[in-house]
Short mmCIF file of C-alpha atoms in Angstrom, two decimals:
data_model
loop_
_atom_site.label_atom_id
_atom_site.label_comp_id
_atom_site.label_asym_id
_atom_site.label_seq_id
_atom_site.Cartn_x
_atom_site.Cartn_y
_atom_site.Cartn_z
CA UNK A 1 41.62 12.42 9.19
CA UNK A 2 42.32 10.29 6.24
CA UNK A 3 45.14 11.54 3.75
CA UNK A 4 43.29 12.67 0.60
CA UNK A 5 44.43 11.21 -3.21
CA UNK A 6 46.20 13.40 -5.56
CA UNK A 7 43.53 13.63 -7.44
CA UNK A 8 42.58 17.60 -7.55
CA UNK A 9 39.68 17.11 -8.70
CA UNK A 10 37.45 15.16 -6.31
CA UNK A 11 39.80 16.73 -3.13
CA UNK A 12 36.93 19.48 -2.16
CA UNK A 13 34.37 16.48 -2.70
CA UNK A 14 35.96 13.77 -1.15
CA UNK A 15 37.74 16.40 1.89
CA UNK A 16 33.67 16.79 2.63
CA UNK A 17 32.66 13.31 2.50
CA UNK A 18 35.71 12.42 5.41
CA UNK A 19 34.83 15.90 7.57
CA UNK A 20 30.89 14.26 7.59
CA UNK A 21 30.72 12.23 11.31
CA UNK A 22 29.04 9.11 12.40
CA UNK A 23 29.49 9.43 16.39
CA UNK A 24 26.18 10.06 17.31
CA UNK A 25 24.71 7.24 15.49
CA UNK A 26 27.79 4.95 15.54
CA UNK A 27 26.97 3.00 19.01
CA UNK A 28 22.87 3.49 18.59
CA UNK A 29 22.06 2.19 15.13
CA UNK A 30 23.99 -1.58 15.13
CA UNK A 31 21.85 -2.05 18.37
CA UNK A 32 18.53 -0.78 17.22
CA UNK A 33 18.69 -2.67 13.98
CA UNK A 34 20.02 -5.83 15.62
CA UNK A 35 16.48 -4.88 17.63
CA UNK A 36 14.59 -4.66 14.32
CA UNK A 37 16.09 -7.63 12.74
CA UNK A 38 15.41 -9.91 16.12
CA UNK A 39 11.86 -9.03 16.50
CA UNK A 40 11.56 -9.19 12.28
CA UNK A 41 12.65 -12.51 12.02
CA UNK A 42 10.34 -13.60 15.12
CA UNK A 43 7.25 -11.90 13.73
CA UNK A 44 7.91 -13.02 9.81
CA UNK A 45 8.45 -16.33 10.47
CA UNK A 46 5.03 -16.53 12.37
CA UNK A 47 3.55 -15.21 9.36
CA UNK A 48 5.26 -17.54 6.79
CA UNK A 49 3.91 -20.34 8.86
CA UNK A 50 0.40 -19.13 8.96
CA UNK A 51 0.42 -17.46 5.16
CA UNK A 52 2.20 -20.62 3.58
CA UNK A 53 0.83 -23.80 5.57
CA UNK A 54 -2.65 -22.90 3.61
CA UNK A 55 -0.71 -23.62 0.16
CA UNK A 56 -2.99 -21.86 -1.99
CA UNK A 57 -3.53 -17.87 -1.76
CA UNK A 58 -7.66 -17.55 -1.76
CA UNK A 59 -7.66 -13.70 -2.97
CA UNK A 60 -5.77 -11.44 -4.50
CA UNK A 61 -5.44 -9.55 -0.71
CA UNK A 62 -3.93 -12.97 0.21
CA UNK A 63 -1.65 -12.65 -2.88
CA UNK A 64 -0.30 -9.27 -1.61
CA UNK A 65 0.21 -10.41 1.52
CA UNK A 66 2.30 -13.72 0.87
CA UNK A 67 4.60 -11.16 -1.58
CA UNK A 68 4.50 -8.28 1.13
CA UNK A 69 6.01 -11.22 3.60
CA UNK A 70 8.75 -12.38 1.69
CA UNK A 71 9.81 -8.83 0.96
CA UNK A 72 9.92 -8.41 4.98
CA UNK A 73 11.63 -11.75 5.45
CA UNK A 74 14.41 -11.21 3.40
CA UNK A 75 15.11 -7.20 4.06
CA UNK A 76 15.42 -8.16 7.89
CA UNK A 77 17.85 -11.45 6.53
CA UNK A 78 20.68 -8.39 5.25
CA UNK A 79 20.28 -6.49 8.62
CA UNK A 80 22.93 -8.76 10.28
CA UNK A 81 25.39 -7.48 7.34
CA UNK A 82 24.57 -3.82 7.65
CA UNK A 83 24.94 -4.15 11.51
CA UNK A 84 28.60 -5.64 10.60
CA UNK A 85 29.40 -3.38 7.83
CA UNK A 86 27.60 -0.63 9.67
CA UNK A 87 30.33 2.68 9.49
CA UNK A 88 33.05 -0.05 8.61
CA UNK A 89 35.84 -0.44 5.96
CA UNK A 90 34.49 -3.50 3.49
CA UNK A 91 34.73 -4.88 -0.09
CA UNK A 92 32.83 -1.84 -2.12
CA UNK A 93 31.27 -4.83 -4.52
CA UNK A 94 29.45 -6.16 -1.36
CA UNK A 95 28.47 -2.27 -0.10
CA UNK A 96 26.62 -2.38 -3.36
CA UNK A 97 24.81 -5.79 -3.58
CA UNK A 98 24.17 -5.52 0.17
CA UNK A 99 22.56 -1.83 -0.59
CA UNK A 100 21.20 -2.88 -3.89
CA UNK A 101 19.32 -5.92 -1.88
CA UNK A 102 18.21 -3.69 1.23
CA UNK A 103 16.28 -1.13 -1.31
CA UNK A 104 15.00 -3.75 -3.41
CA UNK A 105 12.94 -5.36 -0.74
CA UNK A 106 11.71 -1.79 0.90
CA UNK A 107 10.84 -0.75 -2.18
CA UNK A 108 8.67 -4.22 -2.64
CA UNK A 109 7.23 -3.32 0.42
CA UNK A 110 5.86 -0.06 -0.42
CA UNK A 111 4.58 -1.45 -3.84
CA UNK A 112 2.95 -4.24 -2.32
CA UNK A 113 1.62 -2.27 0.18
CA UNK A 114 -0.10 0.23 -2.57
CA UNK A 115 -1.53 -2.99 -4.01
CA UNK A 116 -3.40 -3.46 -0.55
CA UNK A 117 -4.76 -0.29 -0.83
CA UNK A 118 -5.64 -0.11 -4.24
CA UNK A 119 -7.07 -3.98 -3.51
CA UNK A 120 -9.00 -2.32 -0.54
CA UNK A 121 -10.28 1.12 -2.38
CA UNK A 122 -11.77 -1.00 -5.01
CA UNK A 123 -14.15 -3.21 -2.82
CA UNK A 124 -15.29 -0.63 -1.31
CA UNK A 125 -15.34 2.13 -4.14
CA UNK A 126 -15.77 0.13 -7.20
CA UNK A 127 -16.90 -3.45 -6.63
CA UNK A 128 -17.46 -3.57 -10.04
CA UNK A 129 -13.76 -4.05 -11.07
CA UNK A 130 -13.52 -6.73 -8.30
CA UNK A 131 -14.34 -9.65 -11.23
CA UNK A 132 -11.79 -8.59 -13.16
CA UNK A 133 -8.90 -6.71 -10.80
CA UNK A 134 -9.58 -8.96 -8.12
CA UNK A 135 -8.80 -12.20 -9.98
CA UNK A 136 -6.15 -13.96 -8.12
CA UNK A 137 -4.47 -14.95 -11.50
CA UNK A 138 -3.95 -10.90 -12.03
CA UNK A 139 -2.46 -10.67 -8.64
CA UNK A 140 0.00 -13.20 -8.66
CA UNK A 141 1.16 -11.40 -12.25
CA UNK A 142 1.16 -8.23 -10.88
CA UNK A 143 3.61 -9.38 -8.04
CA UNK A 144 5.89 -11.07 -10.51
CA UNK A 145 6.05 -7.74 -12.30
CA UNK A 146 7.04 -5.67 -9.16
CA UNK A 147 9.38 -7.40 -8.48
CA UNK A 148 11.22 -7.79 -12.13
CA UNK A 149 10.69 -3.96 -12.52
CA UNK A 150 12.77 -3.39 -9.09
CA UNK A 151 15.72 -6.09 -9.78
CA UNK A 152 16.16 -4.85 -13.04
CA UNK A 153 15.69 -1.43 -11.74
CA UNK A 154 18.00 -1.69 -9.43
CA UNK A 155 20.60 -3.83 -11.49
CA UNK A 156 21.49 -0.66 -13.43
CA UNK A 157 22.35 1.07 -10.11
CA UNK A 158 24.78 -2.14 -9.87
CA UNK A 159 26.04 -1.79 -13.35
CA UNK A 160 26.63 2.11 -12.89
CA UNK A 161 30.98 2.36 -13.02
CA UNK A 162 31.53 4.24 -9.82
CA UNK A 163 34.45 5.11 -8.36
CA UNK A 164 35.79 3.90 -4.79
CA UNK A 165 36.81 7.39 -3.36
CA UNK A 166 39.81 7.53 -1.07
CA UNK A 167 37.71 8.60 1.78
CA UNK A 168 34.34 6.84 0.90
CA UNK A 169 35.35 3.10 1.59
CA UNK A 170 32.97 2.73 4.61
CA UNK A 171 30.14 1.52 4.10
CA UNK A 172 26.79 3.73 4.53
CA UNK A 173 28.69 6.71 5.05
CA UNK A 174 27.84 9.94 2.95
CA UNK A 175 28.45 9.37 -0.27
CA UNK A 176 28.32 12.49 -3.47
CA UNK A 177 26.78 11.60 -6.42
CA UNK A 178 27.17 12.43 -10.03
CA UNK A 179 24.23 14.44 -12.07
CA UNK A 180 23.12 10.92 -13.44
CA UNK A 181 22.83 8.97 -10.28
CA UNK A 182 21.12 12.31 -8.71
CA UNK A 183 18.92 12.76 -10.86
CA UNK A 184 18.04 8.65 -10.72
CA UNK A 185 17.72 8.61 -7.33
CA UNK A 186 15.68 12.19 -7.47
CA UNK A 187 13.16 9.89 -10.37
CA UNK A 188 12.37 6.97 -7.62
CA UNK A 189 11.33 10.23 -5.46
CA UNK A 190 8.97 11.43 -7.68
CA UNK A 191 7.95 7.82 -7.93
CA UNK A 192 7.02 7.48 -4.21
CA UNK A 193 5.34 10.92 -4.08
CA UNK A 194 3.03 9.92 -6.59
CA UNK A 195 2.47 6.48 -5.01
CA UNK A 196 1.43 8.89 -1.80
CA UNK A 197 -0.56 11.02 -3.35
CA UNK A 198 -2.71 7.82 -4.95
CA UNK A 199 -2.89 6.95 -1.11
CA UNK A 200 -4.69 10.38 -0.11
CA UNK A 201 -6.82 9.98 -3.38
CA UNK A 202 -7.55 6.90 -2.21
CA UNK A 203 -8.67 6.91 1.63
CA UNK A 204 -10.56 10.30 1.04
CA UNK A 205 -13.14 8.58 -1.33
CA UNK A 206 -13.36 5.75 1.12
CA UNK A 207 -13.67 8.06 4.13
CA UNK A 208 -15.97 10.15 1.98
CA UNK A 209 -18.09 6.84 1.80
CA UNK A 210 -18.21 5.38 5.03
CA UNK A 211 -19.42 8.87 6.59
CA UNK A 212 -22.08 8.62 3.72
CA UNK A 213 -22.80 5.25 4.29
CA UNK A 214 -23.16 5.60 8.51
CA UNK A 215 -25.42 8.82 7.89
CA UNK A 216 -28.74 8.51 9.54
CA UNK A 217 -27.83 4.81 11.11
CA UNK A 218 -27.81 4.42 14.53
CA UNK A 219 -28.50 0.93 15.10
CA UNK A 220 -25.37 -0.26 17.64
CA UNK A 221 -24.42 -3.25 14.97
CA UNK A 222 -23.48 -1.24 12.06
CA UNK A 223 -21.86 1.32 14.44
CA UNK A 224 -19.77 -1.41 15.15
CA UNK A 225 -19.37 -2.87 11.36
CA UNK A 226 -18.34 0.78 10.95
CA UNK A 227 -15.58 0.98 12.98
CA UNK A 228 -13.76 -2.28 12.22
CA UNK A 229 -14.45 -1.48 8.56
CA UNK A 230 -12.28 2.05 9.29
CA UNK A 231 -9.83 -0.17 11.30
CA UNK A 232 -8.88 -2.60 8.77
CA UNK A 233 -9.12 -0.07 5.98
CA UNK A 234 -6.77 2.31 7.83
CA UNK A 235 -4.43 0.87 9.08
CA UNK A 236 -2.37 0.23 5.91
CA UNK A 237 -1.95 3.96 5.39
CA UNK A 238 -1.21 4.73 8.69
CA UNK A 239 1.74 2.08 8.56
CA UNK A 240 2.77 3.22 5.54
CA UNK A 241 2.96 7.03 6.56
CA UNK A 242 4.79 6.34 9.46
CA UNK A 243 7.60 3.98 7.69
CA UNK A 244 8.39 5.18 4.57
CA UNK A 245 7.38 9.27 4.42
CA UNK A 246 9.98 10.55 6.76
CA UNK A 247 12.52 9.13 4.98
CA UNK A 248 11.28 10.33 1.84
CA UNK A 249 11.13 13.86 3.32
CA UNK A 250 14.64 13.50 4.40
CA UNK A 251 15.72 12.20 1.02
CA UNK A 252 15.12 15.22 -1.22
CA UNK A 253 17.64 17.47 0.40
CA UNK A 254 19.98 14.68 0.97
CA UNK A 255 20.36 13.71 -3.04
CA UNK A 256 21.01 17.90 -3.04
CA UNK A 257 23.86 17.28 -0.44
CA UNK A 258 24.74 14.31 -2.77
CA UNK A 259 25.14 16.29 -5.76
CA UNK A 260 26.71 19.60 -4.20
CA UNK A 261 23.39 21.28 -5.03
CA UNK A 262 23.79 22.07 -0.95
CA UNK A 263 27.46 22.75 0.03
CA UNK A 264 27.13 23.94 3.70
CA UNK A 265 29.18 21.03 5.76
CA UNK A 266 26.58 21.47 8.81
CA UNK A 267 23.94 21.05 6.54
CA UNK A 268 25.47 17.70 4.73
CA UNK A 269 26.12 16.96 8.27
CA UNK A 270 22.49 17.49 9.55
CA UNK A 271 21.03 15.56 6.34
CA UNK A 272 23.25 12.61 7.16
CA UNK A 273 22.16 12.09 10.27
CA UNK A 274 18.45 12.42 9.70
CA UNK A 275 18.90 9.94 6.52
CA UNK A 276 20.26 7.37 8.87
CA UNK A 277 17.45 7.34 11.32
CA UNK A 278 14.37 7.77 9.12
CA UNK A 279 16.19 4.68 7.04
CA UNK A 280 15.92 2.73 10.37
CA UNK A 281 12.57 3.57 10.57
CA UNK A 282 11.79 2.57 7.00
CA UNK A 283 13.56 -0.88 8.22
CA UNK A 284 10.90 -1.23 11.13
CA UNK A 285 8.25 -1.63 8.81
CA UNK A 286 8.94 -5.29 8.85
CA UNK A 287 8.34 -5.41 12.10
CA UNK A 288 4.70 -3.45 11.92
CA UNK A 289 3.10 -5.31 8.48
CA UNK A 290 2.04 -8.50 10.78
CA UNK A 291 0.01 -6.05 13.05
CA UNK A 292 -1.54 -5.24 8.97
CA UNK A 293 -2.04 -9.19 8.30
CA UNK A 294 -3.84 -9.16 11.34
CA UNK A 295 -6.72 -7.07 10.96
CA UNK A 296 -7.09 -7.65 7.21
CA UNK A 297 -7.03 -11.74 7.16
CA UNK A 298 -9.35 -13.64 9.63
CA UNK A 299 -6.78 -16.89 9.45
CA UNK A 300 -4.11 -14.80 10.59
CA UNK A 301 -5.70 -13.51 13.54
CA UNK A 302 -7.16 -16.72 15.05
CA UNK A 303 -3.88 -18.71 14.38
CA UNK A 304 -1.94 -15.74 16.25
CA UNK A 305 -4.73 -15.69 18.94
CA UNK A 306 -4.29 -19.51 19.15
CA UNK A 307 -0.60 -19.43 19.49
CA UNK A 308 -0.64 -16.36 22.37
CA UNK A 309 -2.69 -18.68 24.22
CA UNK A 310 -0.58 -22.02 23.77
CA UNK A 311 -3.28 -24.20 21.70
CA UNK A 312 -1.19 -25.00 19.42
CA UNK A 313 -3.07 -27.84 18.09
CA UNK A 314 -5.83 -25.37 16.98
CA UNK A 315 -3.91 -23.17 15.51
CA UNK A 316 -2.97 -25.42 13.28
CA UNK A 317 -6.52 -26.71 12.58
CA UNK A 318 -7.42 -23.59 11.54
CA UNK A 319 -4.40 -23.55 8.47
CA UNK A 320 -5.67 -27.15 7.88
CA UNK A 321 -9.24 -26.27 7.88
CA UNK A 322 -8.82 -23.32 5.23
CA UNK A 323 -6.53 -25.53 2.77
CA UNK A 324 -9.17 -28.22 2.65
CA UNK A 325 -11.80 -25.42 2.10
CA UNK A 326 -9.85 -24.15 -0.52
CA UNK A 327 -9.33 -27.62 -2.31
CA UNK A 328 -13.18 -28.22 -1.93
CA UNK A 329 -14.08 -25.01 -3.63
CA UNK A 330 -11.63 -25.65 -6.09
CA UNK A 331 -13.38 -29.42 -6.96
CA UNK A 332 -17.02 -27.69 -6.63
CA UNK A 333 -15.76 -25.06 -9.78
CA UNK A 334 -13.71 -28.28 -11.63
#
């Protein structure tokens, strides 16, 4: 064990932080996020092709998705770095930006996501709003305001003076927290709960609806509607469940741990563990929003169909084909 610093009063604290042990995840996380970051990069890259070949986004769902891509593209870019730095000695300024950068683009993620949903609840809730939320214009200023909330959000995490503890130079190792950065990190929580709770508001009016709507209709054809309408609509919060709530779950006790609120070392040690691996799953959400892109946009399917099957040529006919629609329907409104 590391020699602790004189200083008396962080030696219970920091004594904890060294006692906490990575050798269970040590040899399996570099290798599952290398995983991650291979199949990422693969998948993202498809979609940046298809997404940004068209050059204009057509709808405020293909606004969400061009932001929701980037967000992807560039959280799986820093997974090389955390493989590196993974449980390693390294320059505590680049822990933090590295961090910083990681939680910035999950956190787009999940807001972009929401914006799906809430994109999807109101077509089929209240189509109404769909002149005025719907407006492509109010997308793309949305997006620019998520994320310029998060970097500035996460800029004061940054700014925050901490400390580089004797026994806390690796990086993404246990770390205790202060009652300010607690109770920060506790806020975001609440944040996300609430963000989840919108999502079971959400898809229990729509489910509500489409039973409504398939009451009393047995013709084969709208059976049919029905169930790709439950597909697309679904599988956004099924994604996003599976991603981002375990970690989320995990998170509450572990700022507690942070902040001494739980003491027991087998308990710290417990949390630790469970943070780690429900924050690789949160990472392999950019590996599961194509499978979203490809049930909710019709260009994205065909040009992935096209490329499974080699005809390459086609698949890029179909990008062409929906930028020149777009420019004609763009002239026809002129």
């Amino acid at each position: 064990m590391r020699q602790l610093g004189d200083n008396s009063s962080g030696l219970d604290v920091n004594g904890t932080s060294c006692e906490i042990q990575d050798s269970i995840l040590s040899p399996a996380l570099p290798i599952l996020y290398s995983i991650i970051c291979f199949f990422g990069l693969v998948s993202n890259i498809m979609t940046i092709f298809v997404f940004f070949l068209r050059k204009h986004s057509d709808s405020s769902m293909a606004v969400y998705m061009n932001h929701l891509t980037i967000a992807d593209f560039l959280l799986v870019m820093c997974l090389p770095l955390r493989v590196y730095y993974h449980n390693s000695p390294g320059p505590f300024y680049l822990c933090k930006v590295l961090g910083i950068f990681f939680y910035v683009n999950m956190y787009a993620s999940i807001l972009f996501l929401s914006l799906i949903s809430l994109d999807r609840y109101l077509k089929i809730i209240k189509p109404v709003w769909v002149l005025r939320i719907h407006k492509v214009r109010w997308s793309h200023q949305a997006s620019f305001s998520v994320w310029a909330g998060l970097v500035l959000a996460m800029s004061l995490f940054f700014l925050r003076n901490d400390r580089e503890p004797p026994c806390e130079r690796i990086c993404f190792h246990f770390h205790h927290k202060g009652l300010l950065g607690g109770m920060a990190n506790l806020t975001v929580l609440a944040g996300f709960y609430a963000i989840f709770l919108l999502f079971i508001c959400f898809y229990a009016r729509i489910t509500t609806k489409l039973r409504n709507m398939s009451l009393g209709n047995r013709d084969p054809k709208a059976q049919r509607r029905k169930s790709r309408v439950i597909l697309k609509t679904f599988v956004v919060p099924v994604i996003f469940t599976l991603c981002f709530l375990p970690y989320h779950l995990v998170r509450v006790p572990y700022v507690l741990a942070q902040m001494d609120v739980i003491q027991a070392l087998g308990s710290k040690q417990i949390l630790h563990i469970l943070n780690e691996l429900t924050l690789l799953l949160s990472a392999l959400n950019s590996c599961l929003d194509p499978i979203i892109y490809y049930f909710l946009s019709c260009t994205y399917r065909r040009t992935i169909l096209c490329a499974l099957q080699g005809q390459f040529k086609t698949m890029y006919a179909i990008n062409l084909c929906y930028s020149h629609l777009w420019r004609v329907t763009l002239g026809s409104h002129g």
